[in-house]
Short mmCIF file of C-alpha atoms in Angstrom, two decimals:
data_model
loop_
_atom_site.label_atom_id
_atom_site.label_comp_id
_atom_site.label_asym_id
_atom_site.label_seq_id
_atom_site.Cartn_x
_atom_site.Cartn_y
_atom_site.Cartn_z
CA MET C 105 -0.26 -0.05 0.39
CA ILE C 106 1.68 3.28 -0.82
CA SER C 107 0.04 6.27 0.85
CA VAL C 108 -0.18 9.45 -0.96
CA ILE C 109 -1.10 13.51 0.03
CA ILE C 110 -1.82 15.38 -2.63
CA ILE C 111 -1.49 19.01 -2.70
CA GLY C 112 -3.41 21.70 -5.05
CA ALA C 113 -6.92 21.18 -6.48
CA GLY C 114 -6.84 21.61 -9.90
CA ASN C 115 -7.54 19.58 -13.05
CA VAL C 116 -4.44 17.12 -12.39
CA ALA C 117 -4.65 16.67 -8.65
CA THR C 118 -8.51 16.17 -9.13
CA HIS C 119 -7.80 13.09 -12.10
CA LEU C 120 -5.23 11.92 -10.13
CA TYR C 121 -7.34 12.00 -6.48
CA LYS C 122 -9.75 10.20 -8.18
CA ALA C 123 -7.46 7.29 -9.84
CA PHE C 124 -5.62 6.56 -6.37
CA THR C 125 -9.31 6.38 -4.75
CA LYS C 126 -9.98 3.67 -7.36
CA SER C 127 -6.54 1.89 -6.50
CA GLU C 128 -6.61 -0.97 -4.08
CA ASN C 129 -2.61 -0.34 -3.90
CA VAL C 130 -3.33 3.51 -3.01
CA SER C 131 -4.60 5.68 -0.30
CA VAL C 132 -4.47 9.20 -0.18
CA ASN C 133 -3.75 10.06 3.99
CA GLN C 134 -5.25 13.97 2.90
CA TRP C 135 -5.83 16.38 0.39
CA TYR C 136 -4.37 20.13 0.79
CA ASN C 137 -5.55 23.27 -0.66
CA ARG C 138 -4.91 26.84 0.11
CA SER C 139 -9.07 27.19 -0.26
CA LEU C 140 -10.75 24.61 1.07
CA LYS C 141 -13.92 25.59 -1.14
CA SER C 142 -12.58 23.26 -4.14
CA LEU C 143 -12.30 20.30 -2.22
CA GLN C 144 -15.98 20.40 -0.06
CA THR C 145 -17.25 17.81 -2.53
CA PHE C 146 -14.51 15.35 -1.52
CA LYS C 147 -14.61 16.28 2.75
CA ASN C 148 -16.90 12.70 3.20
CA GLU C 149 -14.28 10.34 1.67
CA VAL C 150 -10.87 12.18 2.49
CA ASP C 151 -9.35 14.38 5.17
CA ILE C 152 -8.84 17.95 3.92
CA THR C 153 -7.21 20.76 5.22
CA ASP C 154 -5.96 24.03 4.24
CA ASP C 155 -3.12 24.21 6.32
CA LEU C 156 0.35 23.08 5.52
CA ASN C 157 1.16 22.97 9.14
CA ASN C 158 -1.42 20.46 9.55
CA LEU C 159 -0.10 17.52 6.88
CA LYS C 160 0.15 14.42 8.04
CA ASP C 161 2.76 11.36 7.25
CA ALA C 162 2.84 9.89 3.79
CA ASP C 163 5.00 7.74 1.31
CA ILE C 164 4.76 10.30 -1.41
CA TYR C 165 3.49 14.08 -1.19
CA ILE C 166 2.40 15.33 -4.82
CA LEU C 167 2.37 18.51 -5.59
CA ALA C 168 0.11 19.43 -8.29
CA VAL C 169 0.02 23.38 -8.31
CA SER C 170 0.84 25.94 -11.22
CA ASP C 171 3.82 26.08 -12.38
CA ASP C 172 4.99 28.94 -10.76
CA ALA C 173 3.92 28.14 -7.35
CA VAL C 174 5.91 24.81 -6.95
CA ALA C 175 9.28 26.57 -5.62
CA SER C 176 7.50 28.40 -2.91
CA VAL C 177 5.12 25.85 -1.87
CA SER C 178 7.64 23.10 -1.81
CA SER C 179 9.55 25.19 0.22
CA GLN C 180 6.60 25.85 2.52
CA LEU C 181 6.19 22.21 3.47
CA PRO C 182 7.12 21.36 7.16
CA LEU C 183 8.58 18.03 5.88
CA GLU C 184 11.71 16.77 5.62
CA ASN C 185 13.32 14.21 3.44
CA LYS C 186 10.16 13.14 2.41
CA ILE C 187 9.35 12.26 -1.53
CA VAL C 188 8.00 15.51 -2.89
CA VAL C 189 7.29 15.30 -6.45
CA HIS C 190 5.72 18.10 -8.86
CA THR C 191 3.71 17.36 -11.67
CA SER C 192 4.71 19.84 -14.33
CA GLY C 193 6.06 19.03 -17.83
CA SER C 194 8.46 22.49 -17.73
CA VAL C 195 9.53 23.23 -14.07
CA ASN C 196 12.96 21.97 -13.41
CA VAL C 197 13.06 18.95 -10.94
CA HIS C 198 15.71 21.32 -8.75
CA ASP C 199 13.10 24.23 -8.67
CA LEU C 200 11.69 21.59 -5.47
CA ASP C 201 13.37 22.64 -2.36
CA LYS C 202 16.42 20.43 -1.40
CA LYS C 203 15.13 19.68 1.94
CA HIS C 204 13.01 16.96 0.23
CA LYS C 205 13.70 14.07 -1.84
CA ARG C 206 12.92 15.35 -5.02
CA GLY C 207 11.22 14.03 -8.14
CA VAL C 208 8.78 14.35 -10.90
CA PHE C 209 5.61 12.80 -11.54
CA TYR C 210 4.55 14.15 -15.19
CA PRO C 211 1.05 13.09 -16.25
CA LEU C 212 1.42 13.40 -20.24
CA GLN C 213 -2.44 14.09 -21.17
CA THR C 214 -4.47 17.27 -21.39
CA PHE C 215 -6.87 17.35 -18.56
CA SER C 216 -10.12 18.99 -18.32
CA LYS C 217 -12.94 19.47 -15.55
CA THR C 218 -15.65 17.07 -17.14
CA ALA C 219 -14.22 14.90 -19.26
CA GLN C 220 -13.91 11.30 -17.91
CA LEU C 221 -9.76 9.75 -18.36
CA ASP C 222 -8.54 6.17 -18.39
CA PHE C 223 -4.98 6.55 -16.53
CA ALA C 224 -4.26 3.26 -19.03
CA ASN C 225 -4.26 6.32 -21.75
CA VAL C 226 -1.88 8.28 -19.30
CA PRO C 227 1.68 8.15 -19.71
CA ILE C 228 3.37 9.00 -16.43
CA CYS C 229 7.31 10.23 -17.41
CA ILE C 230 8.99 10.21 -13.97
CA GLU C 231 12.15 11.74 -12.80
CA THR C 232 13.99 11.45 -9.26
CA LEU C 233 16.98 12.67 -7.73
CA ASP C 234 17.69 9.48 -5.76
CA LYS C 235 17.53 6.31 -7.81
CA PRO C 236 15.66 4.27 -5.19
CA ASP C 237 12.79 6.57 -5.14
CA TYR C 238 11.79 5.69 -8.48
CA HIS C 239 10.73 2.54 -7.63
CA ILE C 240 7.79 3.61 -5.27
CA LEU C 241 6.52 6.27 -7.92
CA LYS C 242 6.79 3.72 -10.71
CA GLU C 243 4.91 1.32 -8.32
CA LEU C 244 2.17 4.65 -7.61
CA ALA C 245 1.82 5.02 -11.67
CA ILE C 246 1.24 1.02 -11.91
CA SER C 247 -1.40 1.06 -9.47
CA ILE C 248 -3.57 3.49 -11.53
CA GLY C 249 -2.79 1.50 -14.74
CA SER C 250 -0.95 4.28 -16.51
CA PRO C 251 2.14 3.30 -18.95
CA VAL C 252 5.65 4.77 -17.09
CA LYS C 253 8.75 6.03 -18.59
CA LYS C 254 12.00 6.98 -16.95
CA VAL C 255 12.62 10.70 -18.32
CA ASN C 256 15.34 12.92 -17.56
CA SER C 257 14.83 16.59 -17.26
CA ASP C 258 15.98 17.29 -20.72
CA GLN C 259 13.55 14.75 -22.31
CA ARG C 260 10.62 16.33 -20.60
CA LYS C 261 11.33 19.69 -22.04
CA VAL C 262 11.13 18.46 -25.48
CA LEU C 263 7.85 16.40 -24.57
CA HIS C 264 6.30 19.16 -22.87
CA LEU C 265 7.29 21.18 -26.07
CA ALA C 266 6.09 18.58 -28.65
CA ALA C 267 3.31 18.19 -26.42
CA VAL C 268 2.11 22.37 -27.65
CA PHE C 269 2.44 21.14 -31.21
CA VAL C 270 0.47 18.10 -31.11
CA ASN C 271 -2.04 19.07 -28.79
CA ASN C 272 -2.31 23.25 -28.62
CA PHE C 273 -1.44 24.14 -31.98
CA THR C 274 -3.55 21.06 -33.14
CA ASN C 275 -6.07 22.49 -31.68
CA GLN C 276 -5.87 25.56 -32.98
CA LEU C 277 -5.84 24.06 -36.47
CA TYR C 278 -8.97 22.75 -35.76
CA ARG C 279 -10.55 26.03 -34.51
CA ILE C 280 -9.16 27.34 -37.71
CA GLY C 281 -11.02 24.50 -39.67
CA HIS C 282 -14.51 25.44 -37.47
CA GLU C 283 -13.96 29.06 -38.67
CA ILE C 284 -13.12 28.17 -42.49
CA THR C 285 -16.44 25.95 -42.75
CA GLU C 286 -18.89 28.41 -40.85
CA SER C 287 -17.83 31.29 -43.48
CA GLU C 288 -19.45 29.21 -46.06
CA GLY C 289 -22.51 28.06 -44.24
CA ALA C 290 -20.56 24.54 -44.05
CA GLU C 291 -20.64 22.08 -41.19
CA PHE C 292 -17.74 21.70 -39.02
CA ASP C 293 -19.26 18.67 -37.82
CA LEU C 294 -18.42 17.26 -41.20
CA LEU C 295 -14.50 17.21 -40.57
CA LYS C 296 -14.60 15.36 -36.90
CA PRO C 297 -14.42 12.11 -38.63
CA LEU C 298 -11.47 13.16 -40.49
CA ILE C 299 -10.02 14.86 -37.55
CA LEU C 300 -10.53 11.50 -35.52
CA GLU C 301 -8.67 9.91 -38.32
CA THR C 302 -5.68 11.90 -38.82
CA ALA C 303 -5.12 11.28 -34.97
CA LYS C 304 -5.59 7.24 -35.20
CA LYS C 305 -3.38 6.91 -38.59
CA VAL C 306 -0.49 7.89 -36.52
CA GLN C 307 -0.69 5.49 -33.87
CA ASP C 308 0.44 2.96 -36.10
CA LEU C 309 2.36 4.79 -38.99
CA SER C 310 4.65 7.46 -38.57
CA PRO C 311 3.51 10.98 -39.26
CA TYR C 312 5.92 10.80 -41.98
CA MET C 313 4.49 7.90 -43.80
CA ALA C 314 1.23 9.18 -42.98
CA GLN C 315 1.52 12.67 -44.62
CA THR C 316 -1.07 13.37 -48.40
CA GLY C 317 -2.41 16.32 -49.30
CA PRO C 318 -1.41 19.09 -51.75
CA ALA C 319 1.87 20.32 -50.24
CA LYS C 320 3.39 16.99 -49.81
CA ARG C 321 2.62 16.65 -53.79
CA ASN C 322 3.87 20.15 -54.19
CA ASP C 323 0.37 20.52 -56.18
CA LYS C 324 0.42 24.15 -56.87
CA LYS C 325 -2.45 24.77 -58.70
CA THR C 326 -4.82 23.63 -55.57
CA ILE C 327 -2.61 25.53 -53.20
CA ASN C 328 -3.10 28.70 -55.17
CA LYS C 329 -6.75 27.70 -54.95
CA HIS C 330 -6.39 27.37 -51.20
CA LEU C 331 -4.49 30.55 -50.61
CA LYS C 332 -7.17 32.62 -52.60
CA LEU C 333 -10.17 31.48 -50.60
CA LEU C 334 -8.63 32.40 -47.86
CA GLN C 335 -9.40 35.67 -46.55
CA SER C 336 -7.87 36.60 -43.49
CA GLU C 337 -3.74 37.33 -43.87
CA GLU C 338 -3.61 35.28 -40.45
CA HIS C 339 -5.07 32.04 -41.77
CA LYS C 340 -2.76 32.35 -45.05
CA ALA C 341 0.24 32.91 -43.19
CA ILE C 342 -0.61 29.60 -41.36
CA TYR C 343 -1.23 28.02 -44.42
CA ASN C 344 1.99 28.94 -46.11
CA VAL C 345 4.56 28.23 -43.43
CA LEU C 346 3.07 25.11 -42.56
CA THR C 347 2.64 24.02 -46.50
CA GLU C 348 6.62 25.14 -46.66
CA SER C 349 7.21 22.71 -43.81
CA ILE C 350 5.61 20.21 -45.49
CA LYS C 351 7.58 20.63 -48.79
CA LYS C 352 11.37 20.70 -46.60
CA THR C 353 10.09 17.71 -45.06
CA HIS C 354 8.91 15.60 -47.97
CA GLY C 355 12.10 16.72 -50.16
CA ARG C 356 9.79 19.25 -52.43
CA MET Y 96 -30.84 -1.81 -56.59
CA ILE Y 97 -28.59 0.60 -57.42
CA SER Y 98 -25.87 0.11 -60.40
CA VAL Y 99 -22.62 1.42 -60.50
CA ILE Y 100 -19.60 1.69 -62.53
CA ILE Y 101 -16.44 2.64 -61.14
CA ILE Y 102 -13.68 4.64 -62.96
CA GLY Y 103 -10.03 4.66 -61.64
CA ALA Y 104 -8.20 2.33 -59.55
CA GLY Y 105 -6.59 4.69 -56.70
CA ASN Y 106 -7.48 5.05 -52.93
CA VAL Y 107 -10.80 6.14 -52.88
CA ALA Y 108 -11.86 4.18 -56.14
CA THR Y 109 -10.72 0.74 -54.07
CA HIS Y 110 -12.52 1.55 -50.80
CA LEU Y 111 -15.71 2.83 -52.44
CA TYR Y 112 -15.62 -0.68 -54.49
CA LYS Y 113 -14.91 -2.29 -51.55
CA ALA Y 114 -18.01 -0.89 -50.03
CA PHE Y 115 -20.34 -1.10 -52.46
CA THR Y 116 -19.83 -5.04 -52.98
CA LYS Y 117 -20.49 -5.13 -48.94
CA SER Y 118 -23.94 -3.09 -49.44
CA GLU Y 119 -26.94 -5.43 -50.24
CA ASN Y 120 -27.86 -2.28 -52.30
CA VAL Y 121 -25.49 -1.79 -54.45
CA SER Y 122 -23.99 -3.55 -57.99
CA VAL Y 123 -20.81 -2.98 -59.29
CA ASN Y 124 -21.47 -3.43 -62.99
CA GLN Y 125 -18.00 -2.68 -64.19
CA TRP Y 126 -14.82 -1.30 -63.33
CA TYR Y 127 -12.55 0.83 -65.43
CA ASN Y 128 -8.80 1.79 -64.97
CA ARG Y 129 -6.18 2.85 -68.09
CA SER Y 130 -4.50 0.30 -66.72
CA LEU Y 131 -5.42 -3.44 -65.95
CA LYS Y 132 -2.56 -4.03 -64.03
CA SER Y 133 -4.05 -2.63 -60.76
CA LEU Y 134 -7.33 -4.53 -61.44
CA GLN Y 135 -5.96 -7.87 -61.60
CA THR Y 136 -6.88 -8.63 -58.28
CA PHE Y 137 -10.50 -8.05 -58.51
CA LYS Y 138 -10.72 -9.80 -62.05
CA ASN Y 139 -12.58 -12.53 -60.62
CA GLU Y 140 -15.45 -10.63 -58.45
CA VAL Y 141 -16.24 -7.95 -61.28
CA ASP Y 142 -16.03 -6.80 -65.24
CA ILE Y 143 -12.85 -4.97 -65.31
CA THR Y 144 -12.07 -3.34 -68.69
CA ASP Y 145 -9.06 -0.53 -69.59
CA ASP Y 146 -11.35 0.44 -72.73
CA LEU Y 147 -14.05 3.18 -71.99
CA ASN Y 148 -15.82 2.48 -75.79
CA ASN Y 149 -16.60 -0.86 -73.83
CA LEU Y 150 -18.57 0.71 -70.91
CA LYS Y 151 -21.62 -1.03 -69.67
CA ASP Y 152 -24.76 0.43 -68.45
CA ALA Y 153 -25.19 1.77 -65.26
CA ASP Y 154 -27.34 4.22 -62.96
CA ILE Y 155 -24.04 6.01 -61.94
CA TYR Y 156 -20.56 6.67 -63.46
CA ILE Y 157 -18.21 7.27 -60.51
CA LEU Y 158 -15.16 9.09 -61.67
CA ALA Y 159 -12.32 8.41 -58.85
CA VAL Y 160 -9.51 9.70 -61.03
CA SER Y 161 -7.09 12.68 -59.81
CA ASP Y 162 -8.45 16.05 -60.15
CA ASP Y 163 -6.45 17.26 -63.28
CA ALA Y 164 -8.21 13.86 -65.16
CA VAL Y 165 -11.44 14.85 -64.49
CA ALA Y 166 -12.59 16.95 -67.19
CA SER Y 167 -11.10 14.90 -70.14
CA VAL Y 168 -11.83 11.45 -68.59
CA SER Y 169 -15.58 12.67 -68.46
CA SER Y 170 -15.39 14.03 -72.20
CA GLN Y 171 -14.18 11.08 -73.44
CA LEU Y 172 -17.02 9.01 -72.05
CA PRO Y 173 -18.88 7.55 -74.67
CA LEU Y 174 -22.43 8.49 -72.43
CA GLU Y 175 -24.81 11.14 -72.94
CA ASN Y 176 -27.64 11.76 -70.40
CA LYS Y 177 -26.20 9.46 -67.67
CA ILE Y 178 -25.48 10.42 -64.14
CA VAL Y 179 -21.68 10.72 -63.72
CA VAL Y 180 -20.23 12.47 -60.48
CA HIS Y 181 -16.24 12.84 -59.63
CA THR Y 182 -15.31 12.29 -56.14
CA SER Y 183 -13.13 15.46 -55.69
CA GLY Y 184 -12.95 18.14 -53.07
CA SER Y 185 -11.67 21.17 -55.24
CA VAL Y 186 -12.84 20.50 -58.69
CA ASN Y 187 -15.76 22.28 -60.25
CA VAL Y 188 -19.14 20.14 -60.66
CA HIS Y 189 -19.02 22.37 -64.20
CA ASP Y 190 -15.45 20.32 -65.62
CA LEU Y 191 -17.45 17.36 -65.69
CA ASP Y 192 -18.76 17.03 -69.80
CA LYS Y 193 -21.98 18.68 -69.90
CA LYS Y 194 -23.20 15.59 -72.20
CA HIS Y 195 -23.57 13.93 -68.93
CA LYS Y 196 -25.66 15.05 -65.54
CA ARG Y 197 -23.33 15.85 -63.63
CA GLY Y 198 -22.86 15.87 -59.90
CA VAL Y 199 -20.15 15.33 -57.00
CA PHE Y 200 -20.17 12.35 -54.41
CA TYR Y 201 -17.32 13.64 -52.33
CA PRO Y 202 -15.95 11.43 -49.24
CA LEU Y 203 -14.54 13.71 -46.88
CA GLN Y 204 -12.00 11.58 -45.10
CA THR Y 205 -8.27 10.68 -45.72
CA PHE Y 206 -7.96 7.13 -47.35
CA SER Y 207 -4.56 5.28 -47.29
CA LYS Y 208 -4.06 1.69 -49.11
CA THR Y 209 -3.86 0.21 -46.14
CA ALA Y 210 -5.85 0.89 -43.20
CA GLN Y 211 -9.39 -0.50 -43.00
CA LEU Y 212 -12.10 2.09 -43.34
CA ASP Y 213 -15.86 1.94 -42.26
CA PHE Y 214 -18.05 4.34 -44.29
CA ALA Y 215 -20.01 5.34 -40.99
CA ASN Y 216 -16.96 7.74 -40.47
CA VAL Y 217 -16.71 8.83 -43.88
CA PRO Y 218 -19.29 11.66 -44.54
CA ILE Y 219 -20.26 12.09 -48.07
CA CYS Y 220 -20.86 15.50 -49.39
CA ILE Y 221 -23.10 15.47 -52.33
CA GLU Y 222 -23.87 18.31 -55.10
CA THR Y 223 -26.06 17.62 -58.03
CA LEU Y 224 -26.81 20.05 -61.08
CA ASP Y 225 -30.49 18.66 -61.60
CA LYS Y 226 -32.17 18.18 -58.32
CA PRO Y 227 -33.61 14.78 -59.18
CA ASP Y 228 -30.64 13.40 -59.15
CA TYR Y 229 -29.61 14.05 -55.90
CA HIS Y 230 -32.00 11.18 -54.36
CA ILE Y 231 -30.04 8.50 -55.96
CA LEU Y 232 -26.48 9.45 -54.83
CA LYS Y 233 -28.05 10.04 -51.30
CA GLU Y 234 -29.06 6.43 -51.41
CA LEU Y 235 -25.68 5.42 -52.91
CA ALA Y 236 -24.22 7.04 -49.52
CA ILE Y 237 -26.85 5.35 -47.69
CA SER Y 238 -26.43 2.02 -48.70
CA ILE Y 239 -22.79 1.74 -47.90
CA GLY Y 240 -23.66 3.43 -44.16
CA SER Y 241 -22.20 6.99 -44.49
CA PRO Y 242 -23.81 10.14 -43.05
CA VAL Y 243 -25.02 12.32 -46.04
CA LYS Y 244 -25.14 16.35 -46.67
CA LYS Y 245 -25.52 17.67 -49.63
CA VAL Y 246 -23.27 20.74 -50.25
CA ASN Y 247 -23.04 23.05 -52.59
CA SER Y 248 -19.98 24.19 -54.73
CA ASP Y 249 -18.74 27.02 -52.29
CA GLN Y 250 -19.09 24.81 -49.00
CA ARG Y 251 -17.37 21.49 -50.55
CA LYS Y 252 -14.47 24.29 -51.25
CA VAL Y 253 -13.91 25.31 -47.86
CA LEU Y 254 -14.51 22.08 -46.66
CA HIS Y 255 -11.34 20.57 -48.86
CA LEU Y 256 -9.37 23.62 -47.73
CA ALA Y 257 -10.20 23.00 -44.01
CA ALA Y 258 -9.69 19.15 -44.33
CA VAL Y 259 -6.03 20.44 -45.47
CA PHE Y 260 -5.80 22.14 -41.91
CA VAL Y 261 -6.95 19.80 -39.58
CA ASN Y 262 -5.31 16.82 -41.27
CA ASN Y 263 -2.20 17.46 -43.71
CA PHE Y 264 -1.35 20.34 -41.55
CA THR Y 265 -2.16 18.32 -37.98
CA ASN Y 266 -0.34 15.89 -39.15
CA GLN Y 267 2.69 17.93 -40.11
CA LEU Y 268 2.52 19.15 -36.57
CA TYR Y 269 2.47 15.59 -35.37
CA ARG Y 270 5.97 15.23 -37.35
CA ILE Y 271 7.97 18.19 -35.80
CA GLY Y 272 6.46 17.05 -32.25
CA HIS Y 273 8.31 13.39 -33.32
CA GLU Y 274 11.60 15.35 -34.49
CA ILE Y 275 11.57 17.33 -31.37
CA THR Y 276 10.88 14.53 -29.20
CA GLU Y 277 13.77 12.24 -31.24
CA SER Y 278 16.55 15.18 -30.93
CA GLU Y 279 16.64 14.27 -27.39
CA GLY Y 280 16.23 11.04 -27.21
CA ALA Y 281 12.67 10.75 -26.19
CA GLU Y 282 9.86 8.74 -27.40
CA PHE Y 283 7.59 9.82 -29.79
CA ASP Y 284 4.86 7.32 -28.46
CA LEU Y 285 4.55 8.95 -25.23
CA LEU Y 286 2.53 11.37 -27.26
CA LYS Y 287 0.13 9.24 -28.99
CA PRO Y 288 -2.51 9.23 -26.41
CA LEU Y 289 -2.85 12.78 -26.35
CA ILE Y 290 -2.45 13.10 -29.91
CA LEU Y 291 -6.07 10.63 -29.79
CA GLU Y 292 -7.40 12.73 -26.60
CA THR Y 293 -6.85 15.91 -28.11
CA ALA Y 294 -8.53 14.82 -31.55
CA LYS Y 295 -11.55 13.10 -29.00
CA LYS Y 296 -12.16 16.08 -27.19
CA VAL Y 297 -13.38 18.48 -30.07
CA GLN Y 298 -15.67 15.31 -31.26
CA ASP Y 299 -18.14 16.88 -28.42
CA LEU Y 300 -16.65 20.45 -27.11
CA SER Y 301 -15.84 23.15 -29.63
CA PRO Y 302 -12.21 23.72 -30.95
CA TYR Y 303 -12.37 27.38 -29.01
CA MET Y 304 -13.79 25.52 -25.76
CA ALA Y 305 -11.06 22.48 -25.49
CA GLN Y 306 -8.04 25.25 -25.90
CA THR Y 307 -5.28 25.07 -22.70
CA GLY Y 308 -2.01 25.49 -23.22
CA PRO Y 309 0.68 28.67 -22.46
CA ALA Y 310 -0.50 30.30 -25.47
CA LYS Y 311 -3.69 31.19 -24.59
CA ARG Y 312 -2.65 31.62 -20.93
CA ASN Y 313 -0.19 34.33 -22.31
CA ASP Y 314 2.20 32.35 -20.09
CA LYS Y 315 5.30 34.44 -21.37
CA LYS Y 316 7.60 32.43 -19.34
CA THR Y 317 6.95 29.12 -20.99
CA ILE Y 318 7.00 30.64 -24.29
CA ASN Y 319 10.59 32.09 -24.01
CA LYS Y 320 11.64 28.32 -22.70
CA HIS Y 321 10.07 26.87 -25.65
CA LEU Y 322 11.33 29.59 -28.00
CA LYS Y 323 14.74 28.53 -26.65
CA LEU Y 324 14.35 25.08 -26.80
CA LEU Y 325 13.55 24.93 -30.62
CA GLN Y 326 16.76 24.81 -32.54
CA SER Y 327 15.17 25.06 -36.20
CA GLU Y 328 14.28 28.08 -36.85
CA GLU Y 329 11.73 26.64 -39.11
CA HIS Y 330 10.08 25.08 -35.85
CA LYS Y 331 10.18 28.55 -34.52
CA ALA Y 332 8.57 30.42 -37.35
CA ILE Y 333 5.45 27.67 -36.52
CA TYR Y 334 5.66 28.33 -33.23
CA ASN Y 335 5.49 32.04 -33.20
CA VAL Y 336 2.59 31.86 -35.65
CA LEU Y 337 0.53 29.37 -33.93
CA THR Y 338 1.11 30.93 -30.88
CA GLU Y 339 -0.05 34.50 -32.17
CA SER Y 340 -3.22 33.00 -33.48
CA ILE Y 341 -4.26 31.24 -30.23
CA LYS Y 342 -3.61 34.78 -28.52
CA LYS Y 343 -5.76 36.43 -30.98
CA THR Y 344 -8.76 33.67 -30.46
CA HIS Y 345 -8.45 33.99 -26.94
CA GLY Y 346 -8.30 37.65 -26.71
CA ARG Y 347 -4.76 38.17 -25.33
#
């Protein structure tokens, strides 16, 4: 049995809490947040607190707070020589106060308040400063059904950066698709199966192999038709920069 | 029973052939290609030909050829007053020879040679010059289990353009994610669940509502960290143009 204490009440904290309580191998000893309001829903099932000086004992303390708060909250923890991990993709493990046994427990996924999430689809990237701490963190991740990967700081940073490309930037392309279709009274819904198929394709095929379309073929006629259709200079700039990128990737 | 003749042997033609033969409501009377080689696999199940003057009779002739070939092949068809449709997102319906009853049967999906495709996930966008022809084309689409949408030329053009954004350009962002992670020896595989979840999210939520990340928050610290990490000027340009686009969309 691994005991944990969660610090923070955002999306990551809440999804982790739910996954931990479902696991037979994990007990959540306490849940801290600076305001108790966000924790009220759970007060009958777990010990909640808004006082760091009140923290109980546990095997692992999980800091699921905003990036900017990691350093200061970790230094305020009245603990010594306990395993304290943050959950951020971009914060340095050394930003945690050095009185702790420091580590990172980074779930590589997009979390929203509403959607149910199966942790089988949430790879956990683990980094520890001390080797032995890795094992208990790995066990914790396995307990909630997550794939686990040992990832050093440099690798975690590029994963976080790549995640911005494949998640935030991709989502903005969906948004532009939405704007373009609605401008002619066409339905964005018609694009949804294509969006899903595009994501499914690269589960088995490399993105290089999966590519199709006018940019890859360097089909200038279609590219010019598209540029004429685009009314926004911003959309044109995005069309051009990504078309050039595809052409370069495929040697055009 | 609707009878069809397929012209062309590319991915769209082949996937349509397979879907038609599975349907109890459709018979493929003949399959034409300028070279019989690509059709050899099917010669025992369907009448194949490489001679347009040999074309049989059918309710619908489906031109699944490259965009540039639509006009010329349609004019070579020794038919009059028969329903002839092309399957392209960007070719004008008037590019079909006017001796035909002209229409478009545009499957809005990405087709690859290998992957199995369920036509329930392939919306068919239908356009006809003569109203009555719409109904038989709609029935044909329904026969293979596809959602059907009446779409005019302008709408089809923007759908095709939007498809480039959500499919080709998105896939290039996956490719860049691949390059960035591999540059540090991290695994692209770790990003696959995120890629899928990002696509799933907008099935129920608008892309506007689904957006998260540093650009939306205008988190300059993280944005600068990312720009420093990026080694390629091309990747930096893409990062900048999409970050600005997200900031604009979300009023930053």
